[in-house]
mmCIF file of N, CA, C and O in Angstrom:
data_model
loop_
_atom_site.group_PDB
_atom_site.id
_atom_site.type_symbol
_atom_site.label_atom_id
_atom_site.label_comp_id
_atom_site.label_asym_id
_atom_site.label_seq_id
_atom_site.Cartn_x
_atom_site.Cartn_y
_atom_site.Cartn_z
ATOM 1 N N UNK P 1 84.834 126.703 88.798
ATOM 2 C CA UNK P 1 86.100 126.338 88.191
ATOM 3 C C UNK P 1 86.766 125.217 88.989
ATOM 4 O O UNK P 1 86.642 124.946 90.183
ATOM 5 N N UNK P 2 87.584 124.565 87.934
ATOM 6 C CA UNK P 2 88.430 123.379 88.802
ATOM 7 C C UNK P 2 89.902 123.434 89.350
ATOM 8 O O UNK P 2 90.937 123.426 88.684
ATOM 9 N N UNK P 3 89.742 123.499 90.885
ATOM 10 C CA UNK P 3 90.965 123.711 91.746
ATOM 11 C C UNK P 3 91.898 123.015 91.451
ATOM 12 O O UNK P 3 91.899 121.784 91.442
ATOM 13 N N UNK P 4 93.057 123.952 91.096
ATOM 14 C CA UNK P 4 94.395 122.984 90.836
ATOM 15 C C UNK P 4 95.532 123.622 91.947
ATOM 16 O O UNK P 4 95.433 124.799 92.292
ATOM 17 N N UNK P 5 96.541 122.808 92.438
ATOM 18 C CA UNK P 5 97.946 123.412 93.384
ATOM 19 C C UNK P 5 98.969 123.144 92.482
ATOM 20 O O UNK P 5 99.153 122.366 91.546
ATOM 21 N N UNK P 6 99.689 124.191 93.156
ATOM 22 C CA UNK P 6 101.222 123.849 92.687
ATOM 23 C C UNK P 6 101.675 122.920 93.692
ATOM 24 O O UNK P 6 101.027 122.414 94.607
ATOM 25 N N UNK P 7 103.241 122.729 93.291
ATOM 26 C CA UNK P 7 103.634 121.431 94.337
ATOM 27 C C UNK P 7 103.850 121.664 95.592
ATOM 28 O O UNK P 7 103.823 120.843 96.508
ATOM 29 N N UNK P 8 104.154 123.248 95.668
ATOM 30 C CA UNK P 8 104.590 123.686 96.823
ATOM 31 C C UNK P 8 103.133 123.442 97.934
ATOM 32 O O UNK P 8 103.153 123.023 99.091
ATOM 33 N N UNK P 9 101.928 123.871 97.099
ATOM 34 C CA UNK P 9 100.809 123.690 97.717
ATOM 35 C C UNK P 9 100.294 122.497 98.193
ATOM 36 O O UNK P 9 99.828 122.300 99.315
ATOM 37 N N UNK P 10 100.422 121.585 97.135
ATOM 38 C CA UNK P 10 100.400 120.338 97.276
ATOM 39 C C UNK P 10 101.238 119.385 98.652
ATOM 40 O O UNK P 10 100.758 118.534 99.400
ATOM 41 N N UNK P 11 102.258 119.797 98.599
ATOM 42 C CA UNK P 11 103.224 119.120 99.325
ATOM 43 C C UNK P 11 102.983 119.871 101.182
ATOM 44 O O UNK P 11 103.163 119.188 102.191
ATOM 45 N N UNK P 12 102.669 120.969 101.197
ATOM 46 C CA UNK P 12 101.911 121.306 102.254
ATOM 47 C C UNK P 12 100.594 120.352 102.785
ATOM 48 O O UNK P 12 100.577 119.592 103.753
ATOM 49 N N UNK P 13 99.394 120.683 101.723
ATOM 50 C CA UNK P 13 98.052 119.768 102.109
ATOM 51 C C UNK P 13 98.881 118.800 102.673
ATOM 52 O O UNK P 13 99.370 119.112 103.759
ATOM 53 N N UNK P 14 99.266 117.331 102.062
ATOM 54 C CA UNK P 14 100.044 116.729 102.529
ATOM 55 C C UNK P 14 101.083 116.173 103.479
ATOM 56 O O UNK P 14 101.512 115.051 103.747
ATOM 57 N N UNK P 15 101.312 117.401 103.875
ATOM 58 C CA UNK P 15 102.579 117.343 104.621
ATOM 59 C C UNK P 15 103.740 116.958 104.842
ATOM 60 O O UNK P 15 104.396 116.740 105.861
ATOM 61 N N UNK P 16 104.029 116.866 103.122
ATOM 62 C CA UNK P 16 105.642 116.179 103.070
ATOM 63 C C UNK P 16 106.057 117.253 102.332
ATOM 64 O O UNK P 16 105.483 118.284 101.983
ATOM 65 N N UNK P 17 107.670 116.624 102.076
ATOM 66 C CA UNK P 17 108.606 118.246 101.406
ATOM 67 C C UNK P 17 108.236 118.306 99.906
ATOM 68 O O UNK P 17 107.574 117.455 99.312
ATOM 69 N N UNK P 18 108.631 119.160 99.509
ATOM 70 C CA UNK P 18 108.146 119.321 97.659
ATOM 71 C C UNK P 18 108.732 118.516 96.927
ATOM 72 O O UNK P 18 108.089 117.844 96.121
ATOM 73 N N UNK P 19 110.229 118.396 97.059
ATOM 74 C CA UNK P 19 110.919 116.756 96.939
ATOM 75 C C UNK P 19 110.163 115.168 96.850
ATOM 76 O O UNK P 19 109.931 114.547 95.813
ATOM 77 N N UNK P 20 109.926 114.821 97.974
ATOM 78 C CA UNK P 20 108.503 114.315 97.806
ATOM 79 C C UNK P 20 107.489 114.254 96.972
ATOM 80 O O UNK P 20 107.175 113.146 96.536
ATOM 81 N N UNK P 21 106.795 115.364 96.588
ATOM 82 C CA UNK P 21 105.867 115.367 95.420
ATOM 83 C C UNK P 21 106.874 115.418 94.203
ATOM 84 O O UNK P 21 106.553 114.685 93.268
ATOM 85 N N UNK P 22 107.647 115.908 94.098
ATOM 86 C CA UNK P 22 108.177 114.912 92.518
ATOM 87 C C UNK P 22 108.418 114.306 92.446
ATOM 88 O O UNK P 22 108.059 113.770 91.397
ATOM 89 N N UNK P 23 109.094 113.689 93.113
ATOM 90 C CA UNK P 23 109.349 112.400 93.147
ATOM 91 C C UNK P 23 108.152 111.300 92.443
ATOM 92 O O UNK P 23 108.246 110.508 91.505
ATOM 93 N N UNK P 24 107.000 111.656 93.366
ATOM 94 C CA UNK P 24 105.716 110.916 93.604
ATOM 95 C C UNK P 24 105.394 111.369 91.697
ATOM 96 O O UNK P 24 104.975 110.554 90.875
ATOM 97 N N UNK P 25 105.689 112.652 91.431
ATOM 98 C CA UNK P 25 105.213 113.034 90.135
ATOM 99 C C UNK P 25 106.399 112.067 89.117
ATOM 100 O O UNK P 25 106.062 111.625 88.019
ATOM 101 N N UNK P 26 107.304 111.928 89.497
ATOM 102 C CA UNK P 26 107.988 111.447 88.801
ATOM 103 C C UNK P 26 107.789 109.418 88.126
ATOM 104 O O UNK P 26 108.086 108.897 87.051
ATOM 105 N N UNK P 27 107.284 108.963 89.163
ATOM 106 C CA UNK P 27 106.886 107.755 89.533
ATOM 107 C C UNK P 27 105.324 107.599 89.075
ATOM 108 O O UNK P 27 104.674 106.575 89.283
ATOM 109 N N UNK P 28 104.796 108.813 88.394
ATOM 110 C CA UNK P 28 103.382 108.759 88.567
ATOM 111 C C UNK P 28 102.390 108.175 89.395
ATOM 112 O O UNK P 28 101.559 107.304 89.137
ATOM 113 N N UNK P 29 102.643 108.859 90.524
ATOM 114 C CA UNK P 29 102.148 108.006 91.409
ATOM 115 C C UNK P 29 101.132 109.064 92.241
ATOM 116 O O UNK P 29 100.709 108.751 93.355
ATOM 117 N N UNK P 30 100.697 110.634 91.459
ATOM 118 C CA UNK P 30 100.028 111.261 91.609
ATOM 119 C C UNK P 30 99.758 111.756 90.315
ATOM 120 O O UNK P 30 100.716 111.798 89.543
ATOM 121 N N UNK P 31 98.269 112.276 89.776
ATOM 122 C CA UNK P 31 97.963 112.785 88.714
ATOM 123 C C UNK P 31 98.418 113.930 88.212
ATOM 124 O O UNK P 31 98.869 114.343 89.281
ATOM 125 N N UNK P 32 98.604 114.560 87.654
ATOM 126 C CA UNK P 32 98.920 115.979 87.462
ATOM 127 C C UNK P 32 99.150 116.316 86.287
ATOM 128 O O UNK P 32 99.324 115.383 85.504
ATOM 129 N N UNK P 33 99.257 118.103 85.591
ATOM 130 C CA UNK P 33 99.458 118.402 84.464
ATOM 131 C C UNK P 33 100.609 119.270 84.444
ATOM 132 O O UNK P 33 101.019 119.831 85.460
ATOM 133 N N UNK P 34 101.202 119.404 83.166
ATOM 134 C CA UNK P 34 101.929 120.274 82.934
ATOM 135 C C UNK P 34 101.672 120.945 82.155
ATOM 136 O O UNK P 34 101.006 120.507 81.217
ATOM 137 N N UNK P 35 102.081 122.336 82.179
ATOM 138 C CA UNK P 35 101.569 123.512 81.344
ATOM 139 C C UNK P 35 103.226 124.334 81.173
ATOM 140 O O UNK P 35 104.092 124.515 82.029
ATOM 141 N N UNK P 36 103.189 124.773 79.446
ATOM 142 C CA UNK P 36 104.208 125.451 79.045
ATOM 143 C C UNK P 36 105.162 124.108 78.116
ATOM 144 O O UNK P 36 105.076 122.889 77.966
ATOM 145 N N UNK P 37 106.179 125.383 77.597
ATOM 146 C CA UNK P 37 106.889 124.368 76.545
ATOM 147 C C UNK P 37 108.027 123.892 78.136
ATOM 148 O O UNK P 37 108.008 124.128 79.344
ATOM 149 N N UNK P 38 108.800 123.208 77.266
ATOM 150 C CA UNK P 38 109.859 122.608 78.113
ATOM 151 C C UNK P 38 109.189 121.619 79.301
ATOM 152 O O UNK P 38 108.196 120.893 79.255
ATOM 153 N N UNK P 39 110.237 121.922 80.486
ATOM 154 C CA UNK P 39 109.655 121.268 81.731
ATOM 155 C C UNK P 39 108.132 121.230 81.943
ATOM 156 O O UNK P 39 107.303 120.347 82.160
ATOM 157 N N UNK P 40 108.116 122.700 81.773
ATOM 158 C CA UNK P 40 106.936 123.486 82.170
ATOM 159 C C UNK P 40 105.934 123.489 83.439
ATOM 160 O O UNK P 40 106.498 122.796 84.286
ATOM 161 N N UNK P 41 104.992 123.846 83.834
ATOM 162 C CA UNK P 41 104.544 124.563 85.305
ATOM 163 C C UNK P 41 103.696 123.055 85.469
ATOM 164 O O UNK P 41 102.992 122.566 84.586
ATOM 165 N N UNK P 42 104.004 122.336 87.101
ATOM 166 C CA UNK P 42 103.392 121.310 87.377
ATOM 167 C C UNK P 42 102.255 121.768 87.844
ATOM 168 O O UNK P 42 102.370 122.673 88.670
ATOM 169 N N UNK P 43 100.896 121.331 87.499
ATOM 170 C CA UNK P 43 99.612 121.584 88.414
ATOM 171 C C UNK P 43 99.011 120.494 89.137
ATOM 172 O O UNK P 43 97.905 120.246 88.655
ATOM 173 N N UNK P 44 99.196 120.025 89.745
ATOM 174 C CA UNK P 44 97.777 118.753 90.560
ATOM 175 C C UNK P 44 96.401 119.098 90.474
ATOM 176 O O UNK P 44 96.300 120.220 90.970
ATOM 177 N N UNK P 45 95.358 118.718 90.115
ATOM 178 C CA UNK P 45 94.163 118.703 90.339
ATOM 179 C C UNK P 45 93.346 118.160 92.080
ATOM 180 O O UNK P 45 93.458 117.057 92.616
ATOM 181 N N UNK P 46 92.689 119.194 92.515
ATOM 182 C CA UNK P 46 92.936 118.821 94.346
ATOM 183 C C UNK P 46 92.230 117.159 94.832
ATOM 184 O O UNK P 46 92.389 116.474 95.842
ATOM 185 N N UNK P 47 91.284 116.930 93.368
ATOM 186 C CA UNK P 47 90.779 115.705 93.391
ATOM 187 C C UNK P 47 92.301 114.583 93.491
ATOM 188 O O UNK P 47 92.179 113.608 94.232
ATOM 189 N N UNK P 48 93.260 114.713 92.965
ATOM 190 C CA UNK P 48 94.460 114.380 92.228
ATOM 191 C C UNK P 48 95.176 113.585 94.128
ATOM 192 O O UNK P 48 95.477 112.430 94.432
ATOM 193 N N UNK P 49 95.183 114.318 94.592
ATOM 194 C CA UNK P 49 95.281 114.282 95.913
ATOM 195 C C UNK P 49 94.830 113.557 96.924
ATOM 196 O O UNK P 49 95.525 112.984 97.763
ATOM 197 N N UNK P 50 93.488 113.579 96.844
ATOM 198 C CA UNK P 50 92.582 112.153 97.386
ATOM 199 C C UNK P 50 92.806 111.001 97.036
ATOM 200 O O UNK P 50 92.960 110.101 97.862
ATOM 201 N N UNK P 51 92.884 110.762 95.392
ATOM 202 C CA UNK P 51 93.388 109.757 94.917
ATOM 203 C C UNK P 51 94.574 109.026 95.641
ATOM 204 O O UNK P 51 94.625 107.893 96.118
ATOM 205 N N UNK P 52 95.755 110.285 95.557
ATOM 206 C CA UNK P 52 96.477 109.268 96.269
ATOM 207 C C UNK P 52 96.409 108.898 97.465
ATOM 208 O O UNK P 52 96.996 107.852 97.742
ATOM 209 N N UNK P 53 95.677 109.629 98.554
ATOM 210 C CA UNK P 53 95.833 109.564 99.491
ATOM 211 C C UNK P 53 95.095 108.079 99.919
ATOM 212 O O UNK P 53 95.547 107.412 100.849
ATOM 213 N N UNK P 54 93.769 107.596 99.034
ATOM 214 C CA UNK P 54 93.053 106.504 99.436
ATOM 215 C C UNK P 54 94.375 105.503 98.888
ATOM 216 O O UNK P 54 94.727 104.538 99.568
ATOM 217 N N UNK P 55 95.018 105.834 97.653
ATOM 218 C CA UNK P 55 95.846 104.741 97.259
ATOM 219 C C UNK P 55 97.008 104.458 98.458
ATOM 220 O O UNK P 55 97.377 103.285 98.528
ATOM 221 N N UNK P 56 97.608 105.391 99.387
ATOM 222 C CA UNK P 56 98.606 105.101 100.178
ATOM 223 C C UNK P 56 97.840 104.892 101.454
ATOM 224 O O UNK P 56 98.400 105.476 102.382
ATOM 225 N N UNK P 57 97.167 104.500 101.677
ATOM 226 C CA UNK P 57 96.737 104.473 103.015
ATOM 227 C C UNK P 57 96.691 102.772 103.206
ATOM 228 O O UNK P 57 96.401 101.966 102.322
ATOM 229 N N UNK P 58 97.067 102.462 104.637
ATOM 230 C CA UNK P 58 97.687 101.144 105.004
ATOM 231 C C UNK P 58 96.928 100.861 105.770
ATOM 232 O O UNK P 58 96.931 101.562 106.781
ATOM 233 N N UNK P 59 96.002 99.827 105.704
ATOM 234 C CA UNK P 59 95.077 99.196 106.636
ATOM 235 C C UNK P 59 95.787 98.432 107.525
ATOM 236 O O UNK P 59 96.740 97.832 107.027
ATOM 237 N N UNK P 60 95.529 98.226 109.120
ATOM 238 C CA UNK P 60 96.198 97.815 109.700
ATOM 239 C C UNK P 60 95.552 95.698 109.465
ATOM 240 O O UNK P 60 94.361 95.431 109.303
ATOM 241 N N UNK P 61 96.619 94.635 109.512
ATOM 242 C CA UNK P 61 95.964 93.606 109.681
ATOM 243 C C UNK P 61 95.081 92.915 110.412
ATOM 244 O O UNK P 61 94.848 92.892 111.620
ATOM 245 N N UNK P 62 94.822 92.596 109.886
ATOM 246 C CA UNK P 62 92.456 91.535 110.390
ATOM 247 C C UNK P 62 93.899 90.483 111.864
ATOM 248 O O UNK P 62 94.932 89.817 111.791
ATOM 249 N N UNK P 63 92.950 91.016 112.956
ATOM 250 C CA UNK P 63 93.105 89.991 113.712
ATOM 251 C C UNK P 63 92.860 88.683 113.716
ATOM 252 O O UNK P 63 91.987 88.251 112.963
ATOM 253 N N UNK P 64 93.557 87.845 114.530
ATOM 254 C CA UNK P 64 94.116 86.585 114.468
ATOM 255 C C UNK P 64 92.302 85.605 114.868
ATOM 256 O O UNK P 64 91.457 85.882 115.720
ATOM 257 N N UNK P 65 92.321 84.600 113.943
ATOM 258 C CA UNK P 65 90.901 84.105 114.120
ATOM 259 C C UNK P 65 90.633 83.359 115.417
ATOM 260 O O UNK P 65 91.736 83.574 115.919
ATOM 261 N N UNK P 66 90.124 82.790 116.145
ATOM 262 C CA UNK P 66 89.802 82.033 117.290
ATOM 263 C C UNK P 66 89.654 80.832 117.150
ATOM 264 O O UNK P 66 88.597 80.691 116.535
ATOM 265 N N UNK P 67 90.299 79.436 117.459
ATOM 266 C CA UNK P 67 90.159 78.154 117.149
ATOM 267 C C UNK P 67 90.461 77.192 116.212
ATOM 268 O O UNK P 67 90.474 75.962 116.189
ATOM 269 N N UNK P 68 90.810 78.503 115.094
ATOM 270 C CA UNK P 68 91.004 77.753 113.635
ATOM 271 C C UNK P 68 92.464 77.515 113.434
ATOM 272 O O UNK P 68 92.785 77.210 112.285
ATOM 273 N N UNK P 69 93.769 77.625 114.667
ATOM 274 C CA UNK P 69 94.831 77.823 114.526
ATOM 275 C C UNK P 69 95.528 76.671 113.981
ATOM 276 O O UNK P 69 96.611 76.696 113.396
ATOM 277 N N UNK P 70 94.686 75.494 114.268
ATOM 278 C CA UNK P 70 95.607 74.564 113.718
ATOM 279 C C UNK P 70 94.866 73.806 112.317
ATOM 280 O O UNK P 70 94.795 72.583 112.198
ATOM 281 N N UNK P 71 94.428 74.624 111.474
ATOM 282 C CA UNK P 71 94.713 74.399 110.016
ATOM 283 C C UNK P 71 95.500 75.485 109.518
ATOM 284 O O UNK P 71 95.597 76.683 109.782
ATOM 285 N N UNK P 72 95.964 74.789 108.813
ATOM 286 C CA UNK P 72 96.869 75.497 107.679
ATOM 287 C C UNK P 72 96.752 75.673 106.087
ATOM 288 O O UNK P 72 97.633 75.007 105.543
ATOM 289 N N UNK P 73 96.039 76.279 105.278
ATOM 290 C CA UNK P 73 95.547 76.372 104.396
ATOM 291 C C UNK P 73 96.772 76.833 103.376
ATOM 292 O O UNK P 73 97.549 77.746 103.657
ATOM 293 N N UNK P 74 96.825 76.082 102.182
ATOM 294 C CA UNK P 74 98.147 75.652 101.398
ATOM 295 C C UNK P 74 97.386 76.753 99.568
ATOM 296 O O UNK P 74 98.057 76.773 98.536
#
């Protein structure tokens, strides 16, 4: 079967507040379903999670090249 969290769960893995994940749900900026009429019950899929996590992750910048400092490329 396919693992789903609630936000509370979610926002644990993670380690930010549950606030946070709605937000993020709100912005779609994580996958997720809802189940029930109305609001109804948020689920994440745990794949759902990775996703974002490769999407927020910040590569640090490529060091500075050797010799080539004085062109300037337009």
């Amino acid at each position: 079967t396919r693992s789903v969290l609630s936000v509370r769960a979610a926002a644990e893995r993670l380690g930010v507040s549950r606030s946070l994940v709605y937000a993020l749900i709100a912005a779609n900026k994580i996958r997720h379903e809802r189940h029930g009429l109305g609001r109804g019950t948020i689920r994440i899929p745990e794949e759902a999670l990775e996703e974002y996590r490769k999407g927020a992750e910040v590569k640090p910048p490529a060091p500075p090249q050797e010799g080539l400092t004085h062109i300037k490329i337009r």
